[in-house]
Coordinates of C-alpha atoms in Angstrom, one line a residue:
M349 CA -26.3 2.9 -7.9
H350 CA -23.4 5.0 -9.1
A351 CA -22.8 4.5 -12.8
G352 CA -19.1 3.8 -12.3
L353 CA -19.9 1.1 -9.7
S354 CA -22.3 -0.5 -12.2
V355 CA -19.4 -0.8 -14.7
L356 CA -17.2 -2.4 -12.1
L357 CA -19.8 -4.9 -11.0
A358 CA -20.5 -5.8 -14.7
A359 CA -16.7 -6.4 -15.2
L360 CA -16.7 -8.6 -12.1
E361 CA -19.6 -10.7 -13.3
A362 CA -17.9 -11.1 -16.7
A363 CA -14.6 -12.2 -15.3
P364 CA -13.7 -15.9 -15.6
A365 CA -13.0 -16.2 -11.9
P366 CA -13.5 -14.2 -8.7
T367 CA -11.1 -11.2 -8.5
R368 CA -8.7 -10.7 -5.6
F369 CA -8.1 -7.1 -4.4
F370 CA -5.8 -5.5 -1.9
L371 CA -5.9 -2.1 -0.3
R372 CA -2.6 -0.3 0.4
D373 CA -2.3 3.0 2.3
D374 CA 0.9 4.9 2.0
D375 CA 2.8 7.2 4.3
A376 CA 1.7 5.8 7.6
G377 CA 3.6 7.8 10.2
W378 CA 2.3 11.1 8.9
E379 CA -1.1 12.6 9.7
H380 CA -2.1 10.2 12.5
T381 CA -5.7 11.6 12.8
R382 CA -6.4 11.0 9.2
L383 CA -4.9 7.6 9.3
L384 CA -7.0 6.4 12.2
A385 CA -10.1 7.9 10.5
L386 CA -9.4 5.8 7.5
L387 CA -8.9 2.7 9.6
D388 CA -12.3 3.3 11.2
H389 CA -13.9 3.1 7.8
T390 CA -12.1 0.0 6.6
E391 CA -12.7 -1.8 9.9
R392 CA -16.4 -1.0 9.7
A393 CA -16.5 -2.4 6.2
E394 CA -14.5 -5.5 7.4
V395 CA -12.0 -5.0 4.5
P396 CA -8.3 -5.6 5.2
I397 CA -5.9 -2.7 4.6
D398 CA -2.1 -2.7 4.5
L399 CA -0.2 0.3 5.9
A400 CA 3.1 1.2 4.2
M401 CA 4.9 2.7 7.3
I402 CA 7.7 5.2 7.1
P403 CA 10.2 4.0 9.7
K404 CA 11.6 7.3 10.6
A405 CA 8.1 8.8 11.1
A406 CA 6.9 5.8 13.2
D407 CA 6.8 6.3 17.0
A408 CA 5.9 4.1 19.9
A409 CA 2.5 5.8 20.5
L410 CA 1.3 5.2 17.0
A411 CA 2.7 1.6 17.0
F412 CA 0.8 0.9 20.3
T413 CA -2.5 2.3 18.9
L414 CA -2.1 0.2 15.7
C415 CA -1.1 -3.0 17.6
V416 CA -4.2 -2.7 19.7
R417 CA -6.3 -2.5 16.6
M418 CA -4.5 -5.4 15.0
N419 CA -5.0 -7.6 18.0
A420 CA -8.7 -6.6 18.3
A421 CA -9.5 -7.4 14.7
P422 CA -6.9 -9.9 13.4
G423 CA -6.3 -9.8 9.7
L424 CA -7.8 -6.4 9.1
V425 CA -4.6 -4.2 9.4
G426 CA -1.2 -5.1 8.1
V427 CA 2.0 -3.1 8.4
H428 CA 5.1 -3.1 6.3
Q429 CA 8.1 -1.0 5.5
H430 CA 7.9 2.2 3.4
G431 CA 11.4 3.3 2.7
W432 CA 13.3 4.9 5.6
A433 CA 12.5 8.6 5.8
H434 CA 10.6 9.2 2.6
T435 CA 13.3 11.6 1.5
N436 CA 14.1 12.4 -2.2
H437 CA 17.8 11.9 -3.0
E438 CA 17.6 12.6 -6.8
S439 CA 18.6 15.9 -8.2
A440 CA 17.7 15.4 -11.9
Q441 CA 15.6 12.2 -12.0
R442 CA 12.0 11.7 -10.7
K443 CA 11.7 11.7 -6.9
C444 CA 13.2 8.6 -5.4
E445 CA 14.6 7.6 -2.0
F446 CA 16.3 4.4 -3.2
G447 CA 17.3 5.5 -6.7
T448 CA 20.4 5.6 -8.8
A449 CA 21.9 8.6 -6.9
R450 CA 22.7 6.2 -4.0
D451 CA 25.0 3.3 -4.0
A452 CA 24.2 -0.2 -2.6
D453 CA 25.9 0.5 0.8
A454 CA 23.8 3.6 1.4
Q455 CA 20.7 1.9 0.4
R456 CA 21.4 -1.2 2.5
R457 CA 22.1 0.9 5.6
D458 CA 18.8 2.7 5.3
L459 CA 16.9 -0.5 4.6
R460 CA 18.4 -2.3 7.6
E461 CA 17.9 0.7 9.9
G462 CA 14.3 1.1 8.9
R463 CA 13.6 -2.6 9.3
T464 CA 15.2 -2.7 12.7
H465 CA 13.2 0.3 13.9
L466 CA 9.9 -1.2 12.7
L467 CA 10.7 -4.6 14.2
G468 CA 11.3 -2.9 17.5
L469 CA 7.8 -1.3 17.3
F470 CA 5.7 -4.1 15.7
G471 CA 7.7 -7.3 16.3
A472 CA 5.8 -10.3 14.9
Q473 CA 3.1 -8.1 13.4
L474 CA 5.5 -6.6 10.8
D475 CA 5.1 -8.1 7.3
P476 CA 8.2 -8.7 5.1
I477 CA 7.0 -6.5 2.3
F478 CA 8.7 -3.3 1.0
T479 CA 7.0 -0.4 -0.6
P480 CA 9.5 2.2 -1.9
P481 CA 8.5 5.9 -1.6
W482 CA 7.0 7.2 -4.9
N483 CA 6.6 3.5 -5.9
R484 CA 10.0 3.4 -7.6
C485 CA 13.5 2.3 -6.8
S486 CA 16.8 1.5 -8.7
A487 CA 17.7 -1.9 -10.1
A488 CA 20.1 -2.4 -7.2
T489 CA 17.3 -2.3 -4.6
P490 CA 15.4 -5.6 -5.1
P491 CA 18.6 -7.7 -4.7
L492 CA 19.3 -5.8 -1.5
L493 CA 15.8 -6.5 -0.2
A494 CA 16.2 -10.2 -1.0
E495 CA 19.5 -10.2 0.8
L496 CA 17.9 -8.7 3.9
G497 CA 15.1 -11.2 4.0
F498 CA 12.2 -9.3 2.5
A499 CA 9.6 -11.5 0.8
A500 CA 8.0 -9.1 -1.7
L501 CA 8.2 -5.7 -3.3
S502 CA 5.2 -3.5 -4.0
R503 CA 5.5 -0.8 -6.7
S504 CA 3.4 0.4 -9.6
R505 CA 2.4 -2.1 -12.2
G506 CA 4.6 -1.7 -15.2
A507 CA 7.8 -1.0 -13.2
A508 CA 11.0 -2.3 -14.6
T509 CA 11.2 -6.1 -14.5
Q510 CA 13.3 -7.6 -11.7
H511 CA 13.8 -11.2 -10.6
A512 CA 15.0 -10.9 -7.0
L513 CA 11.6 -10.8 -5.4
P514 CA 7.9 -11.4 -6.1
E515 CA 5.9 -8.2 -6.7
L516 CA 2.5 -7.0 -5.4
P517 CA 1.9 -4.2 -7.9
I518 CA -0.5 -1.3 -7.5
D519 CA -2.9 -0.7 -10.3
V520 CA -5.0 2.3 -9.3
D521 CA -4.0 5.4 -7.4
W522 CA -7.1 6.7 -5.6
C523 CA -5.9 10.3 -5.1
K524 CA -4.6 10.6 -8.6
Q525 CA -8.0 9.6 -10.0
R526 CA -9.7 12.0 -7.6
R527 CA -7.5 14.9 -8.8
R528 CA -8.3 14.1 -12.4
A529 CA -12.0 14.0 -11.7
A530 CA -11.9 17.3 -9.8
L531 CA -10.7 19.0 -13.0
E532 CA -13.8 17.6 -14.7
G533 CA -16.1 18.5 -11.9
T534 CA -17.0 14.9 -11.0
D535 CA -16.7 13.0 -7.7
G536 CA -14.0 10.6 -8.9
L537 CA -15.7 7.4 -8.0
G538 CA -16.5 6.8 -11.7
H539 CA -12.8 7.2 -12.6
I540 CA -11.7 4.9 -9.9
A541 CA -14.4 2.2 -10.6
H542 CA -13.6 2.3 -14.4
E543 CA -9.9 1.8 -13.7
L544 CA -10.7 -1.1 -11.4
A545 CA -13.0 -2.6 -14.0
R546 CA -10.2 -2.4 -16.6
C547 CA -7.9 -4.2 -14.2
V548 CA -10.5 -6.9 -13.4
S549 CA -10.8 -7.6 -17.1
A550 CA -7.0 -8.0 -17.3
G551 CA -7.0 -10.4 -14.4
G552 CA -6.0 -9.9 -10.7
P553 CA -4.9 -9.4 -8.1
V554 CA -5.8 -5.7 -8.3
G555 CA -4.0 -3.2 -6.0
L556 CA -5.7 0.0 -4.9
M557 CA -3.4 2.6 -3.4
L558 CA -4.6 5.3 -0.9
H559 CA -2.8 8.2 0.7
H560 CA -4.7 9.0 3.9
A561 CA -2.9 12.3 4.4
E562 CA -4.6 13.6 1.2
M563 CA -8.0 12.1 1.9
D564 CA -10.9 14.1 3.3
E565 CA -14.4 13.2 4.5
A566 CA -15.6 13.2 0.9
D567 CA -13.0 10.6 0.0
L568 CA -13.9 8.4 2.9
A569 CA -17.6 8.6 1.9
L570 CA -16.7 7.5 -1.6
L571 CA -14.5 4.7 -0.3
D572 CA -17.4 3.5 1.9
R573 CA -19.5 3.2 -1.2
L574 CA -16.9 1.3 -3.1
L575 CA -16.3 -1.1 -0.3
A576 CA -20.0 -1.6 0.4
A577 CA -20.6 -2.5 -3.2
T578 CA -17.7 -5.0 -3.4
H579 CA -17.1 -6.5 0.0
H580 CA -19.9 -9.1 0.0
H581 CA -19.9 -9.5 -3.8
P582 CA -19.5 -13.2 -4.6
R583 CA -17.0 -12.3 -7.3
V584 CA -14.7 -10.2 -5.0
C585 CA -12.2 -11.2 -2.4
W586 CA -10.5 -8.4 -0.5
L587 CA -7.2 -9.8 1.0
P588 CA -4.3 -8.6 3.1
M589 CA -1.1 -8.3 1.1
R590 CA 0.6 -11.1 3.0
A591 CA -2.1 -13.5 1.8
L592 CA -1.1 -12.7 -1.8
L593 CA 2.5 -13.8 -1.4
P594 CA 3.5 -16.9 -3.3
S595 CA 3.6 -18.9 -0.1
A596 CA 2.3 -18.4 3.4
V597 CA 4.8 -16.3 5.3
G598 CA 5.1 -15.9 9.1
A599 CA 6.4 -12.4 8.2
P600 CA 8.7 -11.4 11.0
A601 CA 10.6 -14.6 11.2
S602 CA 11.6 -14.3 7.6
L603 CA 13.4 -11.0 8.2
Q604 CA 17.0 -11.5 9.0
S605 CA 18.3 -10.2 12.4
P606 CA 20.2 -6.9 12.1
S607 CA 23.9 -7.3 11.7

């Protein structure tokens, strides 16, 4: 077994309780072929994955393809909103679509328009979760999301504290760890597994973020190994993000009608 996976499995065995994990893939709407290839792998592994969907990039053909998959294998694919157009509006700060450069009215308009578009494509299969592009947003954004009926916000763990919504934070960035490993001449699975192990020791849920547009066949092969090692492990529970919300949500009904 890969040494990194051994470290992860040891951490799972030592944890006081089984660990809940979720898998979030960002930038759905771009690179459809790579997205569907990723879904082939997660579906074979029977591990749920949540797609952060860019509304402006989402079209009817992609939505139809995803809805067919969602109906064929209930619970294995979730979809939620990922910004509006994945456009940077900051000139001096770090990249951000919903940052301090934009006032509440501009943010609200994009949030509502994006939600309306995705509801038109996915209807009852759209989850009331919001992932901001680049995993960051301004302090004004969470209250706007709550106002519009979203149930949770998903950013990087360690983001500025907010009290408007529950958070489902990301702990490990697959592609970032793979880039670091490439500089060292390693495959990256060790980095990823060690980071996951550290998070298991700190307590879950543990969020793993993917970017299908940056992932090649080698990435998918490594993901297969990680999922194979953990999916049926008695100390692991891979869950869809909606199952990690504080209370059961019938997703689409909780989103307010456009006004």
